[in-house]
């Protein structure tokens, strides 16, 4: 009989297992994958964006936004940096507080494996758990490879993003089995797609990238000046956008995708550092330039040409018209469309392309200091399986470390 069984040897599961083991508990860590912590391995382009030094509860989405406060305060980015430094891993800050390994994400995996070994954690990997039962106060895990019994159970199998790497909804299924509520899971930090016919003119722009302000909630959004770099309000991000064959991607779109509700429009400001209406009207005086050339000074030429050909008030061969000849009314309309491009995605690129899952086990079921299920003693749920979803930029790992640590110290 183990003191603790942890199912899922990813970011949160290894943190919880290591800390519990180092406190003298007899811990078994179980994972169905053949290779350890694949998501850490591929994260941050192979360098693992392991935390964000600006982490606050405002960087997370949850039906219960205050739930993450306690765990985040008790295990901070500084705590994880200290661990990284104790293991001699060199790191650097890349962009807006995002910390990456100088060399490789393998170093983070090795560090966590080493911390588990310090806690004398027993590994069962690859090992698939078929069923979980609570029998006379102990958790009994059945599988084709035999039975594992433990006094306490930690569910740490993460979210459903990237099923091709073995992601499953195992924690959600077990949570439901124990009568817990689950907030509807959905792909998040994910590219957005559009109706193929409507997108056809923009598909040619695949590969074009530019800085934009993107808002969920459509045309009612506020002035572009409301967005500050790295200080976006919850529904507004100033980041790069990328055109793809099927729709839009890039950090701006991944961020807003976590807030996007199906059927609702996005509003995109394609010239966030500009106030185009007065600029175009002023530039008009005495100008001999064609409108297409003027917009090419602002954007990649491909975008300027496509935009003037395809977006109303197009149809008037605007690109070839001299700026001086374009009526003020048309210039005003054009400026407005560029600052408030309103478009409605028809969906997301799905779990195959998502970085995380939004939703998960309803936090109202859990104690915020320990991650223990309030109604089921000895059962804990940590990491991405919980309804706490971070922004892009190291926040999701910080949640995995913090929730894993909260649990590992409480077991
Ligand atoms: P995690 O997914 O790490 O671990 C879950 C473990 O459970 C896995 O080892 C899995 O094999 C196992 N498992 C699943 N089902 C099982 C079952 N039925 N039985 C047994 N075991 C099972 N975040 C960030 O902060 N910075 C970044 O740079 C990135 N980059 C990034 C890139 C890509 C491509 C993706 C897909 C994701 C990211 N993320 C990220 C998100 C981050 O990887 C993620 O939020 C954390 O890994 C979640 O940690 P968990 O421990 O909850 O799950």
Short mmCIF file of N, CA, C and O in Angstrom, two decimals, residues 228-336:
data_model
loop_
_atom_site.label_atom_id
_atom_site.label_comp_id
_atom_site.label_asym_id
_atom_site.label_seq_id
_atom_site.Cartn_x
_atom_site.Cartn_y
_atom_site.Cartn_z
N UNK A 228 -2.50 48.27 -23.59
CA UNK A 228 -1.09 48.55 -23.30
C UNK A 228 -0.33 47.26 -23.48
O UNK A 228 -0.84 46.19 -23.22
N UNK A 229 0.89 47.35 -23.95
CA UNK A 229 1.70 46.15 -24.17
C UNK A 229 1.81 45.34 -22.90
O UNK A 229 2.22 45.87 -21.87
N UNK A 230 1.44 44.08 -22.97
CA UNK A 230 1.59 43.20 -21.82
C UNK A 230 0.63 43.50 -20.69
O UNK A 230 0.64 42.86 -19.67
N UNK A 231 -0.19 44.53 -20.89
CA UNK A 231 -1.12 44.88 -19.81
C UNK A 231 -2.53 44.83 -20.36
O UNK A 231 -3.36 45.68 -20.08
N UNK A 232 -2.79 43.85 -21.19
CA UNK A 232 -4.10 43.78 -21.83
C UNK A 232 -5.19 43.56 -20.80
O UNK A 232 -4.99 42.89 -19.81
N UNK A 233 -6.34 44.18 -21.07
CA UNK A 233 -7.51 43.83 -20.29
C UNK A 233 -7.88 42.41 -20.67
O UNK A 233 -7.40 41.89 -21.66
N UNK A 234 -8.76 41.81 -19.94
CA UNK A 234 -9.01 40.39 -20.18
C UNK A 234 -9.47 40.06 -21.58
O UNK A 234 -9.27 38.97 -22.05
N UNK A 235 -10.11 41.01 -22.26
CA UNK A 235 -10.65 40.66 -23.56
C UNK A 235 -9.92 41.42 -24.67
O UNK A 235 -10.47 41.61 -25.75
N UNK A 236 -8.71 41.84 -24.43
CA UNK A 236 -8.04 42.68 -25.41
C UNK A 236 -6.54 42.44 -25.34
O UNK A 236 -5.96 42.50 -24.26
N UNK A 237 -5.93 42.13 -26.48
CA UNK A 237 -4.49 41.84 -26.49
C UNK A 237 -3.79 42.60 -27.61
O UNK A 237 -4.29 42.63 -28.74
N UNK A 238 -2.65 43.19 -27.30
CA UNK A 238 -1.78 43.81 -28.30
C UNK A 238 -0.63 42.83 -28.53
O UNK A 238 0.25 42.68 -27.67
N UNK A 239 -0.69 42.12 -29.65
CA UNK A 239 0.29 41.05 -29.93
C UNK A 239 0.37 40.87 -31.44
O UNK A 239 -0.38 41.50 -32.19
N UNK A 240 1.20 39.94 -31.88
CA UNK A 240 1.29 39.66 -33.32
C UNK A 240 0.19 38.72 -33.78
O UNK A 240 -0.21 37.81 -33.06
N UNK A 241 -0.27 38.98 -35.01
CA UNK A 241 -1.26 38.12 -35.66
C UNK A 241 -0.60 37.48 -36.87
O UNK A 241 0.28 38.08 -37.49
N UNK A 242 -1.03 36.26 -37.20
CA UNK A 242 -0.48 35.56 -38.37
C UNK A 242 -1.63 35.06 -39.24
O UNK A 242 -2.54 34.39 -38.73
N UNK A 243 -1.59 35.42 -40.53
CA UNK A 243 -2.57 34.85 -41.47
C UNK A 243 -2.16 33.42 -41.83
O UNK A 243 -0.96 33.16 -42.02
N UNK A 244 -3.14 32.51 -41.88
CA UNK A 244 -2.85 31.13 -42.31
C UNK A 244 -3.82 30.76 -43.43
O UNK A 244 -4.75 31.52 -43.74
N UNK A 245 -3.62 29.57 -44.01
CA UNK A 245 -4.52 29.14 -45.10
C UNK A 245 -5.96 29.04 -44.64
O UNK A 245 -6.89 29.33 -45.37
N UNK A 246 -6.15 28.61 -43.37
CA UNK A 246 -7.52 28.36 -42.89
C UNK A 246 -8.09 29.47 -42.04
O UNK A 246 -9.25 29.46 -41.69
N UNK A 247 -7.24 30.42 -41.62
CA UNK A 247 -7.75 31.46 -40.73
C UNK A 247 -6.64 32.28 -40.12
O UNK A 247 -5.72 32.69 -40.81
N UNK A 248 -6.73 32.48 -38.82
CA UNK A 248 -5.78 33.35 -38.13
C UNK A 248 -5.11 32.62 -36.99
O UNK A 248 -5.73 31.80 -36.31
N UNK A 249 -3.84 32.94 -36.79
CA UNK A 249 -3.09 32.38 -35.68
C UNK A 249 -2.15 33.46 -35.16
O UNK A 249 -2.39 34.64 -35.35
N UNK A 250 -1.06 33.04 -34.48
CA UNK A 250 -0.15 34.01 -33.87
C UNK A 250 -0.59 34.31 -32.46
O UNK A 250 -1.75 34.03 -32.08
N UNK A 251 0.32 34.89 -31.65
CA UNK A 251 0.02 35.11 -30.23
C UNK A 251 -1.29 35.87 -29.96
O UNK A 251 -2.02 35.52 -29.04
N UNK A 252 -1.60 36.88 -30.79
CA UNK A 252 -2.82 37.67 -30.54
C UNK A 252 -4.05 36.77 -30.61
O UNK A 252 -4.96 36.86 -29.77
N UNK A 253 -4.08 35.91 -31.61
CA UNK A 253 -5.25 35.06 -31.82
C UNK A 253 -5.29 33.94 -30.78
O UNK A 253 -6.35 33.61 -30.23
N UNK A 254 -4.11 33.35 -30.46
CA UNK A 254 -4.10 32.30 -29.44
C UNK A 254 -4.65 32.86 -28.13
O UNK A 254 -5.48 32.23 -27.45
N UNK A 255 -4.20 34.07 -27.77
CA UNK A 255 -4.67 34.66 -26.51
C UNK A 255 -6.18 34.88 -26.53
O UNK A 255 -6.88 34.48 -25.60
N UNK A 256 -6.69 35.50 -27.60
CA UNK A 256 -8.12 35.83 -27.59
C UNK A 256 -8.96 34.57 -27.73
O UNK A 256 -10.12 34.53 -27.30
N UNK A 257 -8.39 33.50 -28.32
CA UNK A 257 -9.16 32.27 -28.52
C UNK A 257 -9.66 31.70 -27.19
O UNK A 257 -10.70 31.06 -27.13
N UNK A 258 -8.91 31.95 -26.12
CA UNK A 258 -9.31 31.42 -24.82
C UNK A 258 -10.55 32.14 -24.27
O UNK A 258 -11.20 31.66 -23.36
N UNK A 259 -10.83 33.31 -24.83
CA UNK A 259 -12.00 34.09 -24.39
C UNK A 259 -13.14 34.02 -25.40
O UNK A 259 -14.25 34.45 -25.11
N UNK A 260 -12.84 33.56 -26.61
CA UNK A 260 -13.82 33.62 -27.69
C UNK A 260 -14.99 32.65 -27.47
O UNK A 260 -14.78 31.50 -27.11
N UNK A 261 -16.20 33.16 -27.66
CA UNK A 261 -17.39 32.31 -27.57
C UNK A 261 -17.89 32.03 -28.98
O UNK A 261 -18.06 32.98 -29.77
N UNK A 262 -18.16 30.77 -29.32
CA UNK A 262 -18.62 30.44 -30.68
C UNK A 262 -19.80 31.31 -31.11
O UNK A 262 -20.70 31.59 -30.31
N UNK A 263 -19.76 31.74 -32.37
CA UNK A 263 -20.85 32.55 -32.91
C UNK A 263 -20.66 34.04 -32.69
O UNK A 263 -21.41 34.83 -33.26
N UNK A 264 -19.68 34.43 -31.91
CA UNK A 264 -19.49 35.87 -31.66
C UNK A 264 -18.33 36.40 -32.52
O UNK A 264 -17.43 35.64 -32.88
N UNK A 265 -18.37 37.71 -32.84
CA UNK A 265 -17.31 38.26 -33.70
C UNK A 265 -16.07 38.66 -32.90
O UNK A 265 -16.14 38.86 -31.68
N UNK A 266 -14.95 38.78 -33.60
CA UNK A 266 -13.75 39.41 -33.06
C UNK A 266 -13.65 40.78 -33.70
O UNK A 266 -14.10 40.97 -34.83
N UNK A 267 -13.01 41.70 -33.01
CA UNK A 267 -12.72 42.99 -33.63
C UNK A 267 -11.21 43.16 -33.62
O UNK A 267 -10.57 43.01 -32.58
N UNK A 268 -10.66 43.42 -34.81
CA UNK A 268 -9.20 43.50 -34.90
C UNK A 268 -8.81 44.88 -35.40
O UNK A 268 -9.32 45.36 -36.41
N UNK A 269 -7.91 45.52 -34.68
CA UNK A 269 -7.34 46.80 -35.10
C UNK A 269 -6.05 46.50 -35.83
O UNK A 269 -5.06 46.09 -35.21
N UNK A 270 -6.07 46.69 -37.15
CA UNK A 270 -4.91 46.31 -37.98
C UNK A 270 -3.86 47.41 -38.04
O UNK A 270 -2.85 47.26 -38.73
N UNK A 271 -4.11 48.52 -37.36
CA UNK A 271 -3.09 49.59 -37.32
C UNK A 271 -3.11 50.21 -35.93
O UNK A 271 -3.46 51.38 -35.75
N UNK A 272 -2.76 49.42 -34.90
CA UNK A 272 -2.99 49.86 -33.53
C UNK A 272 -2.17 51.06 -33.09
O UNK A 272 -2.53 51.74 -32.14
N UNK A 273 -1.06 51.32 -33.77
CA UNK A 273 -0.22 52.46 -33.35
C UNK A 273 -0.59 53.72 -34.12
O UNK A 273 0.09 54.74 -34.00
N UNK A 274 -1.64 53.66 -34.93
CA UNK A 274 -1.98 54.77 -35.82
C UNK A 274 -3.38 55.31 -35.51
O UNK A 274 -4.18 54.57 -34.94
N UNK A 275 -3.64 56.55 -35.90
CA UNK A 275 -5.02 57.04 -35.92
C UNK A 275 -5.29 57.39 -37.37
O UNK A 275 -5.03 58.52 -37.81
N UNK A 276 -5.76 56.43 -38.15
CA UNK A 276 -5.71 56.53 -39.60
C UNK A 276 -6.59 57.61 -40.23
O UNK A 276 -6.20 58.19 -41.23
N UNK A 277 -7.75 57.87 -39.62
CA UNK A 277 -8.66 58.82 -40.28
C UNK A 277 -7.99 60.18 -40.47
O UNK A 277 -7.86 60.65 -41.61
N UNK A 278 -7.53 60.83 -39.38
CA UNK A 278 -6.87 62.13 -39.61
C UNK A 278 -5.59 62.00 -40.43
O UNK A 278 -5.27 62.90 -41.22
N UNK A 279 -4.89 60.87 -40.28
CA UNK A 279 -3.63 60.73 -41.03
C UNK A 279 -3.88 60.66 -42.53
O UNK A 279 -3.18 61.30 -43.32
N UNK A 280 -4.90 59.86 -42.93
CA UNK A 280 -5.19 59.74 -44.37
C UNK A 280 -5.72 61.06 -44.93
O UNK A 280 -5.34 61.49 -46.02
N UNK A 281 -6.57 61.72 -44.14
CA UNK A 281 -7.14 62.99 -44.63
C UNK A 281 -6.06 64.04 -44.78
O UNK A 281 -6.04 64.81 -45.74
N UNK A 282 -5.11 64.07 -43.84
CA UNK A 282 -4.02 65.06 -43.91
C UNK A 282 -3.08 64.73 -45.07
O UNK A 282 -2.64 65.62 -45.80
N UNK A 283 -2.82 63.41 -45.26
CA UNK A 283 -1.87 63.00 -46.30
C UNK A 283 -2.43 63.25 -47.70
O UNK A 283 -1.70 63.36 -48.68
N UNK A 284 -3.76 63.37 -47.77
CA UNK A 284 -4.44 63.53 -49.05
C UNK A 284 -4.03 64.83 -49.76
O UNK A 284 -3.90 64.86 -50.98
N UNK A 285 -3.80 65.85 -48.95
CA UNK A 285 -3.58 67.19 -49.52
C UNK A 285 -2.32 67.17 -50.40
O UNK A 285 -1.22 66.91 -49.92
N UNK A 286 -2.53 67.40 -51.69
CA UNK A 286 -1.41 67.51 -52.64
C UNK A 286 -0.70 66.20 -52.93
O UNK A 286 0.35 66.19 -53.57
N UNK A 287 -1.26 65.05 -52.46
CA UNK A 287 -0.56 63.79 -52.65
C UNK A 287 -0.71 63.27 -54.08
O UNK A 287 -1.78 63.36 -54.67
N UNK A 288 0.38 62.73 -54.63
CA UNK A 288 0.32 62.12 -55.95
C UNK A 288 0.36 60.59 -55.83
O UNK A 288 0.32 59.89 -56.81
N UNK A 289 0.49 60.09 -54.60
CA UNK A 289 0.63 58.64 -54.39
C UNK A 289 -0.70 57.92 -54.56
O UNK A 289 -1.76 58.46 -54.26
N UNK A 290 -0.59 56.65 -55.01
CA UNK A 290 -1.79 55.82 -55.06
C UNK A 290 -2.09 55.31 -53.65
O UNK A 290 -1.17 55.14 -52.84
N UNK A 291 -3.35 55.04 -53.41
CA UNK A 291 -3.76 54.59 -52.08
C UNK A 291 -3.03 53.29 -51.70
O UNK A 291 -2.62 53.09 -50.56
N UNK A 292 -2.89 52.39 -52.70
CA UNK A 292 -2.20 51.12 -52.45
C UNK A 292 -0.79 51.35 -51.94
O UNK A 292 -0.32 50.66 -51.02
N UNK A 293 -0.11 52.34 -52.49
CA UNK A 293 1.27 52.64 -52.08
C UNK A 293 1.28 53.21 -50.66
O UNK A 293 2.15 52.89 -49.84
N UNK A 294 0.29 54.06 -50.37
CA UNK A 294 0.22 54.65 -49.03
C UNK A 294 0.04 53.55 -47.98
O UNK A 294 0.76 53.51 -46.97
N UNK A 295 -0.89 52.63 -48.23
CA UNK A 295 -1.13 51.56 -47.25
C UNK A 295 0.06 50.61 -47.15
O UNK A 295 0.31 50.02 -46.11
N UNK A 296 0.80 50.47 -48.23
CA UNK A 296 1.98 49.59 -48.20
C UNK A 296 3.06 50.14 -47.27
O UNK A 296 3.93 49.39 -46.83
N UNK A 297 2.98 51.45 -47.00
CA UNK A 297 3.93 52.04 -46.04
C UNK A 297 3.58 51.61 -44.61
O UNK A 297 4.41 51.67 -43.70
N UNK A 298 2.37 51.20 -44.45
CA UNK A 298 1.86 50.85 -43.13
C UNK A 298 1.91 49.35 -42.89
O UNK A 298 2.15 48.87 -41.78
N UNK A 299 1.67 48.59 -43.92
CA UNK A 299 1.48 47.14 -43.84
C UNK A 299 2.41 46.43 -44.83
O UNK A 299 2.91 47.04 -45.77
N UNK A 300 2.50 45.10 -44.73
CA UNK A 300 3.11 44.34 -45.82
C UNK A 300 2.32 44.59 -47.11
O UNK A 300 1.08 44.64 -47.08
N UNK A 301 3.05 44.77 -48.23
CA UNK A 301 2.39 45.13 -49.49
C UNK A 301 1.27 44.14 -49.87
O UNK A 301 0.18 44.55 -50.29
N UNK A 302 1.53 42.81 -49.66
CA UNK A 302 0.52 41.80 -50.02
C UNK A 302 -0.80 42.07 -49.32
O UNK A 302 -1.87 41.93 -49.87
N UNK A 303 -0.71 42.46 -48.05
CA UNK A 303 -1.93 42.71 -47.28
C UNK A 303 -2.63 43.96 -47.81
O UNK A 303 -3.85 43.98 -47.99
N UNK A 304 -1.86 45.00 -48.07
CA UNK A 304 -2.46 46.26 -48.56
C UNK A 304 -3.24 45.99 -49.85
O UNK A 304 -4.38 46.46 -50.01
N UNK A 305 -2.64 45.23 -50.75
CA UNK A 305 -3.29 44.98 -52.04
C UNK A 305 -4.56 44.14 -51.86
O UNK A 305 -5.62 44.47 -52.41
N UNK A 306 -4.44 43.06 -51.08
CA UNK A 306 -5.59 42.18 -50.87
C UNK A 306 -6.71 42.93 -50.18
O UNK A 306 -7.88 42.77 -50.51
N UNK A 307 -6.34 43.73 -49.20
CA UNK A 307 -7.34 44.45 -48.42
C UNK A 307 -8.15 45.40 -49.32
O UNK A 307 -9.37 45.40 -49.31
N UNK A 308 -7.43 46.18 -50.10
CA UNK A 308 -8.13 47.17 -50.94
C UNK A 308 -8.94 46.48 -52.03
O UNK A 308 -9.95 47.01 -52.49
N UNK A 309 -8.54 45.27 -52.41
CA UNK A 309 -9.30 44.56 -53.45
C UNK A 309 -10.52 43.85 -52.89
O UNK A 309 -11.48 43.63 -53.60
N UNK A 310 -10.46 43.48 -51.62
CA UNK A 310 -11.50 42.57 -51.10
C UNK A 310 -12.41 43.12 -50.03
O UNK A 310 -13.44 42.53 -49.75
N UNK A 311 -12.02 44.19 -49.38
CA UNK A 311 -12.84 44.66 -48.28
C UNK A 311 -13.53 45.95 -48.69
O UNK A 311 -12.91 46.83 -49.26
N UNK A 312 -14.81 46.01 -48.44
CA UNK A 312 -15.55 47.25 -48.75
C UNK A 312 -14.89 48.40 -48.00
O UNK A 312 -14.41 48.20 -46.89
N UNK A 313 -14.80 49.59 -48.55
CA UNK A 313 -15.32 50.05 -49.82
C UNK A 313 -14.41 49.72 -51.00
O UNK A 313 -13.95 50.62 -51.71
N UNK A 314 -14.18 48.42 -51.20
CA UNK A 314 -13.44 48.00 -52.38
C UNK A 314 -14.37 48.03 -53.57
O UNK A 314 -15.35 48.75 -53.58
N UNK A 315 -14.05 47.22 -54.59
CA UNK A 315 -14.88 47.20 -55.77
C UNK A 315 -14.75 48.50 -56.56
O UNK A 315 -15.39 48.71 -57.56
N UNK A 316 -13.93 49.40 -56.06
CA UNK A 316 -13.77 50.67 -56.79
C UNK A 316 -12.32 50.80 -57.24
O UNK A 316 -11.84 51.90 -57.47
N UNK A 317 -11.61 49.65 -57.27
CA UNK A 317 -10.19 49.65 -57.61
C UNK A 317 -9.44 50.72 -56.81
O UNK A 317 -8.71 51.55 -57.34
N UNK A 318 -9.69 50.69 -55.51
CA UNK A 318 -9.12 51.73 -54.64
C UNK A 318 -7.60 51.76 -54.68
O UNK A 318 -7.00 52.83 -54.59
N UNK A 319 -6.98 50.57 -54.82
CA UNK A 319 -5.52 50.51 -54.73
C UNK A 319 -4.87 51.41 -55.77
O UNK A 319 -3.86 52.07 -55.49
N UNK A 320 -5.47 51.46 -56.95
CA UNK A 320 -4.85 52.22 -58.04
C UNK A 320 -5.22 53.70 -58.02
O UNK A 320 -4.64 54.52 -58.73
N UNK A 321 -6.20 54.06 -57.18
CA UNK A 321 -6.63 55.47 -57.16
C UNK A 321 -5.62 56.34 -56.45
O UNK A 321 -5.03 55.92 -55.45
N UNK A 322 -5.46 57.56 -56.96
CA UNK A 322 -4.59 58.49 -56.24
C UNK A 322 -5.30 58.92 -54.97
O UNK A 322 -6.50 59.19 -54.96
N UNK A 323 -4.51 58.99 -53.89
CA UNK A 323 -5.08 59.35 -52.59
C UNK A 323 -5.87 60.65 -52.69
O UNK A 323 -6.97 60.79 -52.16
N UNK A 324 -5.33 61.60 -53.46
CA UNK A 324 -5.97 62.91 -53.58
C UNK A 324 -7.36 62.82 -54.20
O UNK A 324 -8.20 63.70 -53.98
N UNK A 325 -7.59 61.74 -54.99
CA UNK A 325 -8.88 61.63 -55.67
C UNK A 325 -9.92 60.84 -54.88
O UNK A 325 -11.07 60.74 -55.29
N UNK A 326 -9.50 60.21 -53.77
CA UNK A 326 -10.44 59.37 -53.02
C UNK A 326 -11.29 60.29 -52.12
O UNK A 326 -10.74 61.09 -51.36
N UNK A 327 -12.61 60.18 -52.22
CA UNK A 327 -13.47 61.06 -51.40
C UNK A 327 -13.20 60.88 -49.90
O UNK A 327 -12.89 59.76 -49.46
N UNK A 328 -13.34 61.96 -49.14
CA UNK A 328 -13.12 61.90 -47.68
C UNK A 328 -13.96 60.80 -47.04
O UNK A 328 -13.50 60.09 -46.14
N UNK A 329 -15.20 60.67 -47.50
CA UNK A 329 -16.11 59.70 -46.90
C UNK A 329 -15.54 58.28 -47.03
O UNK A 329 -15.60 57.48 -46.10
N UNK A 330 -14.98 57.99 -48.20
CA UNK A 330 -14.41 56.65 -48.43
C UNK A 330 -13.19 56.44 -47.54
O UNK A 330 -12.99 55.37 -46.97
N UNK A 331 -12.37 57.49 -47.40
CA UNK A 331 -11.17 57.36 -46.54
C UNK A 331 -11.57 57.13 -45.08
O UNK A 331 -10.95 56.34 -44.38
N UNK A 332 -12.63 57.83 -44.67
CA UNK A 332 -13.11 57.64 -43.28
C UNK A 332 -13.56 56.20 -43.07
O UNK A 332 -13.25 55.58 -42.08
N UNK A 333 -14.32 55.72 -44.05
CA UNK A 333 -14.83 54.33 -43.97
C UNK A 333 -13.68 53.34 -43.92
O UNK A 333 -13.67 52.41 -43.13
N UNK A 334 -12.70 53.59 -44.77
CA UNK A 334 -11.54 52.70 -44.85
C UNK A 334 -10.79 52.68 -43.52
O UNK A 334 -10.44 51.61 -42.99
N UNK A 335 -10.59 53.87 -42.94
CA UNK A 335 -9.87 53.95 -41.65
C UNK A 335 -10.63 53.17 -40.59
O UNK A 335 -10.03 52.44 -39.79
N UNK A 336 -11.94 53.33 -40.61
CA UNK A 336 -12.74 52.62 -39.59
C UNK A 336 -12.64 51.10 -39.74
O UNK A 336 -12.50 50.38 -38.76
#
